[in-house]
Tab-separated table of C-alpha atoms in Angstrom:
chain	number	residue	atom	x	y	z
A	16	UNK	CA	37.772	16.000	-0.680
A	17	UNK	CA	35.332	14.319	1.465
A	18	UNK	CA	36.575	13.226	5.141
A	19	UNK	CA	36.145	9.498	4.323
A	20	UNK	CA	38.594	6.427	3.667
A	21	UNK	CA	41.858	6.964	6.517
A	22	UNK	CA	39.604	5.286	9.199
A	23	UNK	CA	40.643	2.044	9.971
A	24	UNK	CA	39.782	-1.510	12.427
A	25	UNK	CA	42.577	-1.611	14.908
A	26	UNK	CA	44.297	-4.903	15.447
A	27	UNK	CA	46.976	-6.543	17.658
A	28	UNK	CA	50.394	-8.205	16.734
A	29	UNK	CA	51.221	-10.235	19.449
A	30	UNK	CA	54.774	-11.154	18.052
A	31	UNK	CA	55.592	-6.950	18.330
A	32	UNK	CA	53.224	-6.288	20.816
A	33	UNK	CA	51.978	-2.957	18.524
A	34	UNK	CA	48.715	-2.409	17.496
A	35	UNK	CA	48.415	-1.896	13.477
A	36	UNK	CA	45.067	-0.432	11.331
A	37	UNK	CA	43.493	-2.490	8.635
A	38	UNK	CA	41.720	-1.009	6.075
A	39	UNK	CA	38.676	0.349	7.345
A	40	UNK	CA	34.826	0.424	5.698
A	41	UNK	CA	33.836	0.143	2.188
A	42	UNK	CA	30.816	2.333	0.863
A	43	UNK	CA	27.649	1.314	0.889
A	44	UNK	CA	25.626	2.252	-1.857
A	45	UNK	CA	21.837	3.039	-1.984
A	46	UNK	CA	19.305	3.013	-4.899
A	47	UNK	CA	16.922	5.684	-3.699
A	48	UNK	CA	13.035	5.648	-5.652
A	49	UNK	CA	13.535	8.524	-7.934
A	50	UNK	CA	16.834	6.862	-9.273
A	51	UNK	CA	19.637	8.562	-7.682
A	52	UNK	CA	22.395	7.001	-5.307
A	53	UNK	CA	23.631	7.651	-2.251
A	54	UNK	CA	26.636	5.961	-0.219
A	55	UNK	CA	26.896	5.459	3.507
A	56	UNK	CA	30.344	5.615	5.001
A	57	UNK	CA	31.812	6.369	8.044
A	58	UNK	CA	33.534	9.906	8.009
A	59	UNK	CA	34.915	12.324	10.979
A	60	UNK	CA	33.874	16.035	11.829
A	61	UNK	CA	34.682	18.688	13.930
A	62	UNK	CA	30.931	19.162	15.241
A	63	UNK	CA	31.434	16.817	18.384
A	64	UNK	CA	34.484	17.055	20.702
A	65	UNK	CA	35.385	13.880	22.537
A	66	UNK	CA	35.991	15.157	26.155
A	67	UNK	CA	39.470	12.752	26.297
A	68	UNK	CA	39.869	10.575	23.453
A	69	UNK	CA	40.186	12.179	19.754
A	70	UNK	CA	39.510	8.055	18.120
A	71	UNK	CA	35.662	9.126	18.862
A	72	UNK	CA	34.924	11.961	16.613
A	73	UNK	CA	34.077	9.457	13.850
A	74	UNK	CA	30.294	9.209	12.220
A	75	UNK	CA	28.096	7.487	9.643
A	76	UNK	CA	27.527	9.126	7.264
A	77	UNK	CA	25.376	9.639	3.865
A	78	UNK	CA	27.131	10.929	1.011
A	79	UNK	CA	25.675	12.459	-1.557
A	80	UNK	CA	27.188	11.487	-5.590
A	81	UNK	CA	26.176	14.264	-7.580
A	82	UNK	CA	24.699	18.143	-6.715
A	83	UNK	CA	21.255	17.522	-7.149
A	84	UNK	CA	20.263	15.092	-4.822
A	85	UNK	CA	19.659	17.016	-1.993
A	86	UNK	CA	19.639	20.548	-2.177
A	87	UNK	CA	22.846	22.666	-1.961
A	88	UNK	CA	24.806	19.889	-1.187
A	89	UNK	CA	27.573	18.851	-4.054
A	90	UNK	CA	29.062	15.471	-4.817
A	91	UNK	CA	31.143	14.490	-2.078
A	92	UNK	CA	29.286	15.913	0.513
A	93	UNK	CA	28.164	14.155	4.142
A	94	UNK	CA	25.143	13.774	6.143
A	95	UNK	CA	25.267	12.855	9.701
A	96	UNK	CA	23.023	9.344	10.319
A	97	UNK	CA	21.984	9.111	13.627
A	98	UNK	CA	23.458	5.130	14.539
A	99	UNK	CA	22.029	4.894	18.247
A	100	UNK	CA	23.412	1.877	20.479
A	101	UNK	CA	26.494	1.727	18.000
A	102	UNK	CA	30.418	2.365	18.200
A	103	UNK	CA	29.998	4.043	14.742
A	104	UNK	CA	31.907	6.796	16.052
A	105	UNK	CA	35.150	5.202	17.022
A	106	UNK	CA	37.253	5.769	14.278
A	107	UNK	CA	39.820	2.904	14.541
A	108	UNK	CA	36.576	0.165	15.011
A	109	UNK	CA	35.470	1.039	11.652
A	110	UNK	CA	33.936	-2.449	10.312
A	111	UNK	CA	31.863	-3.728	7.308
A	112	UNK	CA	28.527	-1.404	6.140
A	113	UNK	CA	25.959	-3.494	4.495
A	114	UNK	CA	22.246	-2.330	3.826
A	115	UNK	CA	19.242	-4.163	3.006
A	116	UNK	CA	16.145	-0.978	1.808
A	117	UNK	CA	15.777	1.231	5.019
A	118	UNK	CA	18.655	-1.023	7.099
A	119	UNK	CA	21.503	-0.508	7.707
A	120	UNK	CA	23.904	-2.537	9.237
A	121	UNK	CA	27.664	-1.674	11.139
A	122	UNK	CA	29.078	-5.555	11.609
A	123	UNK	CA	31.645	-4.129	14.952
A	124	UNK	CA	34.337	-6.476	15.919
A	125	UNK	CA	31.424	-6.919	19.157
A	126	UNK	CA	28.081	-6.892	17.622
A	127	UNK	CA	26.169	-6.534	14.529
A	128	UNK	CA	25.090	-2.959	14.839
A	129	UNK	CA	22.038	-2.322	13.049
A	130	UNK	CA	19.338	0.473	12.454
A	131	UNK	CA	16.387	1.236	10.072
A	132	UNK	CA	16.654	4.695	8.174
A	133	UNK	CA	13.214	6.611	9.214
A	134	UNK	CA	13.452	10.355	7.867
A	135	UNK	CA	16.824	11.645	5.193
A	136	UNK	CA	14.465	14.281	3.811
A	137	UNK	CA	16.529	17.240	2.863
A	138	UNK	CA	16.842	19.364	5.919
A	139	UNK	CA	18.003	16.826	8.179
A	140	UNK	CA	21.781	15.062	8.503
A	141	UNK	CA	23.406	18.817	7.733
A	142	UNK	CA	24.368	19.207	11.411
A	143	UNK	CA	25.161	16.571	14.309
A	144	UNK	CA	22.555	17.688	16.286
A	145	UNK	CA	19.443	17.053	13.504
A	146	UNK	CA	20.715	13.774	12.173
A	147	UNK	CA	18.927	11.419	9.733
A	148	UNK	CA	16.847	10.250	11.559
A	149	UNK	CA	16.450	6.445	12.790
A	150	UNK	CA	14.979	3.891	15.492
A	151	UNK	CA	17.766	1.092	16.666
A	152	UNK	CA	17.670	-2.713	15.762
A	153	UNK	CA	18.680	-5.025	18.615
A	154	UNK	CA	22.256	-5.375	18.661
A	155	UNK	CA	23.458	-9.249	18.002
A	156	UNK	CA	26.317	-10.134	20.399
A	157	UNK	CA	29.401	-11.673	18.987
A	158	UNK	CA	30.369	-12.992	22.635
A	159	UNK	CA	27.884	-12.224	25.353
A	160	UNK	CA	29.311	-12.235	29.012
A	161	UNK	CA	27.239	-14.102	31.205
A	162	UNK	CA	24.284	-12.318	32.441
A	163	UNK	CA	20.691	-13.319	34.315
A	164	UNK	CA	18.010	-14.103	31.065
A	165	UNK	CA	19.065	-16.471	28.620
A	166	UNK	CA	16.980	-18.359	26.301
A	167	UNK	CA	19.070	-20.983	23.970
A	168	UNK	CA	16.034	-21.585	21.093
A	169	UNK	CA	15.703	-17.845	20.621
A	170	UNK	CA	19.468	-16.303	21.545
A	171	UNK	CA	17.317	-13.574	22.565
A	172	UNK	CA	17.885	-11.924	26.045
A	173	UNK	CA	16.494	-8.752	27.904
A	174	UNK	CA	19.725	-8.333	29.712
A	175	UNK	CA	22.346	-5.251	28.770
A	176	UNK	CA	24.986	-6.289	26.914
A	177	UNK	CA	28.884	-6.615	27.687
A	178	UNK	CA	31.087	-8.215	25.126
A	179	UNK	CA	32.471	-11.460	26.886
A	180	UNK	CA	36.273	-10.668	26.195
A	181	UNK	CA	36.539	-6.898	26.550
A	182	UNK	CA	33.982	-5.291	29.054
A	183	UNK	CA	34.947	-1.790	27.392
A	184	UNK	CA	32.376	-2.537	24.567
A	185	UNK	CA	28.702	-2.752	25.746
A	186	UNK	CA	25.362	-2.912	24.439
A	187	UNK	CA	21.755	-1.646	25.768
A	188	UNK	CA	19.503	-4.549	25.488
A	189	UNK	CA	17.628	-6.559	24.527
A	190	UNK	CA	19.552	-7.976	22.237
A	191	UNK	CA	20.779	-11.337	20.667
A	192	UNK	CA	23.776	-13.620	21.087
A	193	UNK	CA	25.674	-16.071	19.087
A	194	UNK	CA	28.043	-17.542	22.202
A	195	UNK	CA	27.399	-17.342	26.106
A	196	UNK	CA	30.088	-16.728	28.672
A	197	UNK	CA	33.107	-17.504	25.977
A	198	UNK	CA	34.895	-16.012	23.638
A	199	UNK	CA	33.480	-16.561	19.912
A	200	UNK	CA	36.175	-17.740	17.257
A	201	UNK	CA	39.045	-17.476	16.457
A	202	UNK	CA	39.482	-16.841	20.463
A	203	UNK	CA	41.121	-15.394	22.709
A	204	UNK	CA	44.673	-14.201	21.779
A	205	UNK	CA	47.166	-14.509	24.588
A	206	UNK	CA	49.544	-11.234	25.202
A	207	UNK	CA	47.232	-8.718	23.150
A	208	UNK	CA	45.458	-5.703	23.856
A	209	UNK	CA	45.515	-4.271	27.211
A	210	UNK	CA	45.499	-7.448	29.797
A	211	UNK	CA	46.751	-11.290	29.172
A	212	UNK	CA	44.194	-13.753	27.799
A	213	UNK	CA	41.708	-10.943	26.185
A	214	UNK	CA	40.885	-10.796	22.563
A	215	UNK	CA	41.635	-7.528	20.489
A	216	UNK	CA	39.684	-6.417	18.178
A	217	UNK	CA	39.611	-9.156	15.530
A	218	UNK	CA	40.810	-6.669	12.762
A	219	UNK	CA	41.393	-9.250	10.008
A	220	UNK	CA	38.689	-11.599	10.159
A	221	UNK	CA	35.737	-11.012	7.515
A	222	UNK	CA	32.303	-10.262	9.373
A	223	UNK	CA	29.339	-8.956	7.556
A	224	UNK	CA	25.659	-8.974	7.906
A	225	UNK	CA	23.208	-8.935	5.106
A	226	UNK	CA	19.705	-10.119	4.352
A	227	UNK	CA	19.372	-13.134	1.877
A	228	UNK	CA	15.778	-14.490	0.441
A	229	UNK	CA	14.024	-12.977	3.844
A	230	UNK	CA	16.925	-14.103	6.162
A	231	UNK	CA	18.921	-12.257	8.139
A	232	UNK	CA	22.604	-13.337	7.989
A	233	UNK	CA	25.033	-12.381	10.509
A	234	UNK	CA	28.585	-13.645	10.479
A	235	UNK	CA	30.930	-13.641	12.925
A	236	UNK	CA	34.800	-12.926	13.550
A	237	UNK	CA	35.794	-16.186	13.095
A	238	UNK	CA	33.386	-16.792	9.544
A	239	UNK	CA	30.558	-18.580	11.909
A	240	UNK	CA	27.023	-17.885	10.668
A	241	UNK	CA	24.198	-16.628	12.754
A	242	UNK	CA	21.006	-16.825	11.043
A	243	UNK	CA	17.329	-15.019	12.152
A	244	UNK	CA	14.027	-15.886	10.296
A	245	UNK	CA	11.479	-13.838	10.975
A	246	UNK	CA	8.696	-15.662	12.902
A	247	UNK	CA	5.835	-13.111	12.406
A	248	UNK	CA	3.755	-12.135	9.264
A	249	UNK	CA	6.004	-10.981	6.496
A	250	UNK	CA	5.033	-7.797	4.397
A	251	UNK	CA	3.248	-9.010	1.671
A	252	UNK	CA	5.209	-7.508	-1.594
A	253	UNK	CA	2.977	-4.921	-4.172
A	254	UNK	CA	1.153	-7.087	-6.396
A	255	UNK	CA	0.430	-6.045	-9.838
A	256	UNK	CA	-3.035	-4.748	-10.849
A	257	UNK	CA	-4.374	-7.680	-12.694
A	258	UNK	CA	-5.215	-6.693	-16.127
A	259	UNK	CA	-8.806	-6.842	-17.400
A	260	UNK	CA	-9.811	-8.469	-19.496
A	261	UNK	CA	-13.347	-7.938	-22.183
A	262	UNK	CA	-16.257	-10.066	-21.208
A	263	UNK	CA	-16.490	-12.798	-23.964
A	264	UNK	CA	-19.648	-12.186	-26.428
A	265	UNK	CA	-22.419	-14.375	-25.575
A	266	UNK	CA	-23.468	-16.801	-27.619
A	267	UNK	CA	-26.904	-16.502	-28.915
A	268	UNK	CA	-27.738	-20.127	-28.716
A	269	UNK	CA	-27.222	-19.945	-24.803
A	270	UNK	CA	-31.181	-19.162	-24.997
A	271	UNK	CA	-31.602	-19.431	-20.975
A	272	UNK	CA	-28.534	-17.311	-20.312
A	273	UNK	CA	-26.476	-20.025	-18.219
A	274	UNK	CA	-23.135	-19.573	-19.794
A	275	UNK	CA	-22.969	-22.563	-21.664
A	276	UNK	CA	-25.372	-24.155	-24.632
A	277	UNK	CA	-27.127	-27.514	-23.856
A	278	UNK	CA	-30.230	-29.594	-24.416
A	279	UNK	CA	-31.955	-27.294	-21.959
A	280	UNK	CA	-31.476	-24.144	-24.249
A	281	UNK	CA	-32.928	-26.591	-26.741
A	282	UNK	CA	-35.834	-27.489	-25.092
A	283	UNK	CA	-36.446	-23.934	-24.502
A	284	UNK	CA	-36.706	-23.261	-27.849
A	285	UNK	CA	-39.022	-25.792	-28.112
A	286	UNK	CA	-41.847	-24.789	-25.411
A	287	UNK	CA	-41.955	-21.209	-27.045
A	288	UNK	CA	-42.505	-22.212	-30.113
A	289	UNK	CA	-43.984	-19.902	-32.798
A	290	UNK	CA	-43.624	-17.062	-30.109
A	291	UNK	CA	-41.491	-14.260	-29.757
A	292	UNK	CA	-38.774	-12.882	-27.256
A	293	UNK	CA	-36.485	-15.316	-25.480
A	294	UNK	CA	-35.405	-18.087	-28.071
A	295	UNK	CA	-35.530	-15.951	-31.129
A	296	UNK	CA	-32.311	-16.662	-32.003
A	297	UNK	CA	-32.790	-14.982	-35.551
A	298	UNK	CA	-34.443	-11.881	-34.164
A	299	UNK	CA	-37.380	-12.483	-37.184
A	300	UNK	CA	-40.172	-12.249	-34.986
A	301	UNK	CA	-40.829	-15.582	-34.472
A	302	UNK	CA	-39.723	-18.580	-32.868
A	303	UNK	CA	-39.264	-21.437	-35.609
A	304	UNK	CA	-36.875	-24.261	-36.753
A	305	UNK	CA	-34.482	-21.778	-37.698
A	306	UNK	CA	-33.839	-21.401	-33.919
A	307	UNK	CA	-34.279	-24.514	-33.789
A	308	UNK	CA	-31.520	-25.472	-35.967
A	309	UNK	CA	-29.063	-22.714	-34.143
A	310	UNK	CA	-29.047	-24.512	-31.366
A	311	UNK	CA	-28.348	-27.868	-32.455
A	312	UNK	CA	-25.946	-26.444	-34.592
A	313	UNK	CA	-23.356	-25.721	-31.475
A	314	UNK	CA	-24.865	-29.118	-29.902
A	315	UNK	CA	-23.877	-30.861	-32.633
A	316	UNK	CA	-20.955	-29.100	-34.985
């Protein structure tokens, strides 16, 4: 039985003061080229050993669905994804997996974790030490505590990044932002966590991030929308080969070879007349009113 599905997101009731787990990540599934499927998931594995807290022996993972997919691996069976500047691996901050092609995205109670898949060929993922490999996606800030570079038409800022209501979860930047110096919706939630006046972990709230008609969508713990166009040159998509097509017959009358019969092809005709070669329209050896008549024939129909 695979190591997936008793993850969770941790969350806070205030009335109890405990701290409960709501259902954790869903699958994400992945049409590779040749046809098969694979499914990325967070999972846990004895390979790493947290030095002092056993919540961060959790991974991402890609699954494989059947036993031929990549060899000697059988249905069931895990791959470790490298996630970089991600808390992938905390196993009670396990949040929505979305992917768009090569990306995929881990939307944390924090930030919308992202990275772009790079190499899954067969040898790699089988240990924690040669993961899948992948280069990082700047992380977008939920709630960005205030820092020294901040640009309000981009949300874009060089600084590192410290979630605004819990300085335990931080970023390497650059990186994005969707509020500045305050906590994002629904707020902060008095008596939870560890000290008054902090938010927890937003367990409940619905955050995802997904692409949509070249947009990238990121939504936020309390169902507010962040959206990124991309400003530069998008990939062009494959364009079909056009198909060819024959060349269309000429037509005889067209005695001077301009594509189209007129008066001209006519008069042609005319100044050759009783000659041979170009305005022979009956190939008889001569030119004679029965070229003549050939060409007023399409002049006239």
């Amino acid at each position: 039985i695979p190591a997936v599905g008793y993850g969770s997101t941790e969350d806070w009731i205030v009335s109890s003061s405990s701290a409960i787990g709501v259902m954790g990540s869903q699958p994400a599934v992945k049409l590779l080229p040749d046809g098969k499927e694979v499914a990325y998931i967070h999972f846990r594995n004895g390979q790493t050993n947290p030095p002092s807290d056993f919540r961060w022996s959790g991974h991402m993972g890609e699954m494989v669905l059947d036993n031929a997919t990549v060899p000697d691996l059988v249905s069931g069976d895990l791959r470790f994804v490298a996630m970089g500047n991600s808390y992938a691996e905390i196993i009670d901050e396990q949040n929505p997996i979305t992917l768009a092609g090569n990306s995929l995205f881990h939307a944390h109670w924090a930030a919308s974790e992202g990275v772009k898949i790079i190499d899954r060929s067969n040898t790699r993922g089988i240990t924690f030490a040669n993961p899948i490999t992948t280069s990082t996606y700047p992380p977008v800030m939920r709630a960005l505590m205030n820092c020294s570079n901040k640009n309000t038409a981009t949300h874009y800022t060089t600084c590192n990044l410290s979630y605004v209501t819990d300085g335990g979860r931080y970023y390497l930047g650059p990186g994005y932002w969707s509020y500045w110096g305050v906590p994002d919706p629904p707020g902060w939630r008095v008596g939870s966590g560890n000290t008054a006046s902090t938010s927890y972990s937003a367990g409940f709230q619905a955050r995802y991030t997904y692409v949509s008609n070249g947009l990238l969508v990121v939504q936020g713990n309390g169902g507010d929308l962040l959206v990124f166009q991309h400003s530069g040159t998008p990939l062009s998509s494959p364009q079909p080969s056009p198909t060819l097509q024959p060349s269309p017959t000429p037509d005889p009358a067209d005695v001077n070879n301009d594509g189209t019969v007129t008066i001209s092809d006519l008069q042609l005709v005319i100044s050759r007349w009783l000659l041979n070669g170009q305005g022979d329209i009956q190939s008889d050896g001569k030119i004679n009113t029965l070229d003549a008549a050939a060409v007023i024939k399409v002049l006239l129909p």
